[in-house]
Amino acid sequence: MSSKEVKTALKSARDAIRNKEYKEALKHCKTVLKQEKNNYNAWVFIGVAAAELEQPDQAQGAYKKAAELDPEQLLAWQGLASLYEKCDHENAKGDLPGVYQKLLDLYESVDKQKWCDVCKKLVDLHHQEKRHLEVARTWYKLIKTRQEDGADKQELYELWRKLTQLLAENIEDQNNETQQMLLTAFENALDLADSIPSEDHQVLYKHFIQCLSKLPHETERLKKACEGMMNFYPTVQYPLEVICLHLIESGSLADEGQQYCCKLIEMNSKSGPGLIGLGIKALQDKKYEDAVSHLTEGLKELPLCVAGWCHLAKAQVKVHRPKEAILSCNQALKNIDNHSAAGSRCHQKNLCLLLKAEALLKLSDCESSEEAIHILDQVSDTDNIPGLLILQGLAHLNTGAVDKATKIMEDLRASYPDLAKVHALEALIHFTKKDYLQAEACFQRALEKDAEVAEYHYQLGLTYWFMGEETRKDKAKALTHFLKAARLDTYMGKVFCYLGHYYRDVAGDRNRARGCYRKAFELDDTDAESGAAAVDLSVELEDTETALAILTAVTQKASAGAAKWAWLRRGLYHLKDGQHSQAVADLQAALRADPKDCNCWESLGEAYLSRGGYTTALKSFTRASELNPDSTYSVFKVAAIQQILGRYTEAIAQYQLIIKKKEDYVPALKGLGECHLMMAKAALVDFLDGKAVDCVEKALEYFTWALQHRADVSCLWKLAGDACSSLHAVSPSKVHVRVLGVLLGQQEGSEVLKKDELLNLGGRCYGRALKLMSTSNTWCDLGINYYHQARHLAETGGSTDGLTELLEKSVHCLKKAVRLDSKNHLYWNALGVVACYHGIGNYALAQHCFIKSIQAEQINAAAWTNLGVLYLATENIEQAHEAFKMAQSLDPSYLLCWIGQALIAETVGSYDTMDLFRHTTELSMHTEGAIGYAYWVCTTLQDKSNRETELYKYNILQMNAVPAAQGVLCKYVERIQNYAPAFTMLGYLNERLQLRREAAEAYQRAASLLDPTEDQHTYNVTMRNWGRLLCSIGEYDKAVQAFKSTPLEEMEDIVGLALALFMKGLYKESNKAYERALTVVKSEQDKAHVLTALAITEYKQGQMDAAKSLLFKCSILKEPTTESLQTLCALGLAMQDATLSKAALNEFLKHTKHKNDYHRCLLTSAICALQGRGVAVQRQAAKAVHSNPADPALWSLLSRVVAQYTQRNAKGGAVAGTVAHVLDANHGKKALLYTAVNQLAMGSSTVEDEKNISLKTIQKAAFLSPDDPAVWAGLMAACHADDKLALVSNTQPKRLDLHLALLSAVSASLKDKDILQNYNQSLEKWSLSQAVTGLIDTGRISEAESLCTKSLKSNPDQPAVVLLLRQVQCKSLLESQRPLPDAVLEELQKTVMSNSTSVPAWQWLAQVYQSQGMMGAAEMCYRKSLQVASQQGSWNGKLSSLLKLALLALEVCMANVPGDHWSSLLQEATSEALKVCFCPLAVFLQALLQFNRKMGARETRRLLERVVYQPGYPNSIVSTARWYLLRHLYAKNDHELIDVLVKNAEAHGDKRTLELNEKLSSQ
């Protein structure tokens, strides 16, 4: 290709590029390069086209090739620069600076403007790469070029300012050349600025100073810059702040710096650097308080100033505030780690660490000293070795490491023998060892080296303070050095504290001591000792305002759990001042500081007690006593508070603790006496007079002990008098109080006092109290005591003269009390009561006294009541009513006013009388209210004509009058034991409540109080009542004697005697008595009753016909009684004459109003049972229950007959027994037994489904009726059933070895029971049989045989026991599986024949034959047992015989014996069993028969699935059926049904089936 063609191709390429046809351009260029490989333009065009086609690598190669071909040409370099600027090529950043530099070289002489542009691009590139030196150099070239080109001043200013912006970042990390270039740029920019002053100029200056402040070596230039800016801008703080802060941080704050700080403060009083500077100046001038103040304020504004924190820590150490100094050091260390430059960081950190260690050592505690040791180990300061070692020595000394401190001291002493601190350290070591002489010498040497150190003087003074006896007596040396220390260091609080000790304890100058303590506390508000001493001295000097001001200031600043001493003292101040709530709050705060301070707890208890918080006070004193068990005061206060709260038993226990430690502690003895006295008063309120007498005896004993120690205390004598007088209401027969001879004026021993002697002793005690201190209260008590003595004398029939004298003394004493305190209403009231007494009878004086009492106290129910009694005694009924009414309005709960109203109602014959008396008994117990209510209750009960009235139903039935009256009357006779009508009424009420023995005792007491010569009729009635009750409780001999003590003229007496003789078994004598009664009867009804009784006596003598004749006589009377008809019916039942019984029953029903009562049902059921109709028996009982469902006796009867006659309905029988128990506890006791028997009759399912409820029921019955032998027999049956079920469930029986114990319980219950002999014998035989069976089951054959033999020895004629013995004897023979001899079989057959009516006997014989392989004989025995059961109507016997017969047939079938007899027998037996009732076992046996016939048949699966899946089958049967069904399904390979059955087994926990499944599935 020619050169022309090349040019043409290049021109085409250029045109293609202009037209953006870059590919065409590449083609043209390649054409050129084929011809000319080194064509510069072709390579440039390729680079352009490739760059546009986004092929940077090809473009770069083309440009570089062109640049190599002609390095001085611009196009290639321009293209390369453009390419690098546009793309992110990996070599772009590295190659671009070189490209720019080449362009600068090419443009320098050609185009200055482009040179400048490229220069700026190069600077930007260097700036991005943080190549600050290249930036500075390049920009300097730019500025120089512009200067040469004649750039104006503004352009140059902008260029220099731009350079300051480019280099301002991280100036402290750049090299010196860059820093100097930057500073020059700032200076040139400041010089070239046009408008001065201006905001831009000010900002530029500020930036310049900022850069200088970051360069520690440019201090002079910084000062010059700051001064220059201050000259231009005198009101701007910034340059002053910078120069001050720089001088502070560099530690070169001289006078000039102080001037800067002062000037800065003038401009801004809150300037941080200025305040810090002033603080440092104050620290240098030893103005420590000012230093702390200025530095604290300055650091609030400038918290990052490390030097400020260090100087603050120094100042705080100087003023002895180590905790604050530690916080300042921590802040400084934090700032050093975060903000300080690396160069200065080490020195600053060492300084802070040393300061912190020094401050920690000032705290003097072990923990702080250990921390100081750890901190000193971090110090790397080698220039301050002695100081560092001394601090380490002090730290070790404070932690108790004396040896380490001594080693450090010895090293220092060898190296620095003239250093005062070394001698001081040595002195402290000796001081710690209590070697005070050596310590003194060392401190003196230290003071010789440096006498201006306050610490040395203080320690030397302290040494003298603790020295020997001479310095202890004369502490002048200590005072001298303490004063010197205080002069040298006025901030050392501890020295002022010891000065306070000196002036307080040695000089006795309390004012000066208080001043020293206050100074010490002002200097160190954490010094609790100084603060407490200052407060205590202020209180002693009666300057409470100062004390309170100190305490308030401390508590306001105190944090939670601090300043205990202040809170405690302020709490005590408030407690003394009567501000109880504030005291509680302060003392609680004190306890938060120290929860184990027993004194604080005691003080808090006092505060609670002062404001009436007894419970909280009790807790506080209890806590105090726990913390300090030796504190008598705490225990005493606990007891005293418990006494106030009425917890006398606990209080007595606490008082006893004190007496054990300190026998002569009178307050505790007094408290013990008071507690017993209060318990006596409480017992009197509850009418527990015996307990009250015992408590008074104990109270007098303790009061006497107290008087032995302090006979000069009036209150002890008064309390002794109160104890003696408190028993005034108790019956004299009960008051026998043993009193120590000391109280009676004897030297030793004791004496038992009667009531009159005790009251007299009380009067003498009151007299002794009055001699010691005459008080109105004691005069009143003495007057009341004389009054009680007079009443007792009158009751016991004493002399009239003595009575009059006592009453006069009583009036005199009460008048004396009134004169001493005429405003006390109690004294007037007592005087009025005495004036009312019949021995005085001064009603006018009494009325006057009661009115005066009311005037003294308006709310005075007692005085109004007494006034009402006065009016009632004088027969002023209306006035009495108004007085009582007023008393009721004042206090509705006051008992006596209600009694007064009841007496008025009784007087006027009101219907409300009984209600009022009842209300008095509800309010409280009082003898008048009790006897009144009991009288009205008995009167109402004896009136039989009002039984159906609403008044009777409400007063007697609804209000439970009988038990209420009986309760209050029991208390009445406890107090008043000589009132016969009360005992008679009590006997009557006890009889109504079926409390026969208690009623008999009451009648006996009444009879003993009566005199037959005075009131023969009352005596006879009482004896009759007593005899009747004696007869009812079985004491027939006494009953006979009681009736014989009467004239035996009244029919009631004769009949009572006859009944007693009958119950005693003297039927002939009883017969004679009844015949005598027939001679005095007055009515047909009484005659019928006597004839009936005569018939019963004849029956008891075996005269059936005579009894029947007498009863027929009763029936033909005009008014036959239902009792005689019932007796005739019962006689027919006894004679087994159903016709007679039925006829008597029909006649009986004609004369009874209630057709469905218990007796009618019982007789009807008995007749049905006599006729052999068991189902009819149950129906009769069910019918009666349906007609009268609220009668528990009928429910109990129903449960009983179901268990006896229709066991198939046992579930209903159990429900009936439960209902009876719920309705009535009395019937429910027996009903529980019937319930349990029915539950047992329900079978094993009840145990499985209801968690052995039958056993629980019978246990409950045994608990309620332990004397019932049937209950213990039932428990035997329940335990036996539970053991059998355990065997079925494959579990261990829970109750073993109970058979003999329960048999003994049955025998013990049957002892001395003469009635129902046949029943008792049957029960005992059954229990024996059950015990023997249990022993056999548990393998105790020898014991069973012994038991049978023992029974036969006592009574050989017992076929049932003989059968038991044979069963026991055959047990071992049958277990040996040997054939029994024919003789044995014959003997067994004879034994069973002697018990031919026993179903179990035939079944046992069948089992014996079955064991011998005699299946035919076994079948015949089972059929015989079935026959006997059917004849007896025994449902259980019939069902068990059928099932055992079926099991016999199944055993033969399973043995594959040929023939259809046994399979037919099984089908027949199970079918009959299912006719009797639903029997799960019968269904299962049919399924097993089918399984044995055809295991794989569909019928087999159907029968087994019926047992497994249908509800109502016991678990044991279901589990066995599940086992057989699984075998059937595996034989059929029915895996789907197998899975269903396995899930069912898992759900019911059937392990046996699951194990079989595992075996079958693995085969």
XYZ file of C-alpha atoms in Angstrom, residues 1454 1484 1488 1491 1495 1500 1504 1519-1529 1541 1552-1553 1556:
22
model
C -59.461 -78.390 76.635
C -65.708 -65.472 77.930
C -62.942 -70.202 74.913
C -61.685 -71.295 70.384
C -59.605 -71.682 66.567
C -64.429 -67.538 67.480
C -63.574 -62.849 71.507
C -56.660 -59.095 78.912
C -57.027 -62.891 78.664
C -59.515 -62.590 75.792
C -57.107 -60.224 74.016
C -54.382 -62.869 74.317
C -56.543 -65.569 72.688
C -57.808 -63.181 69.997
C -54.222 -62.348 69.014
C -53.471 -66.045 68.549
C -56.598 -66.409 66.397
C -55.646 -63.424 64.200
C -55.622 -55.191 68.552
C -48.750 -59.831 78.335
C -50.445 -59.416 74.953
C -46.989 -62.466 72.807
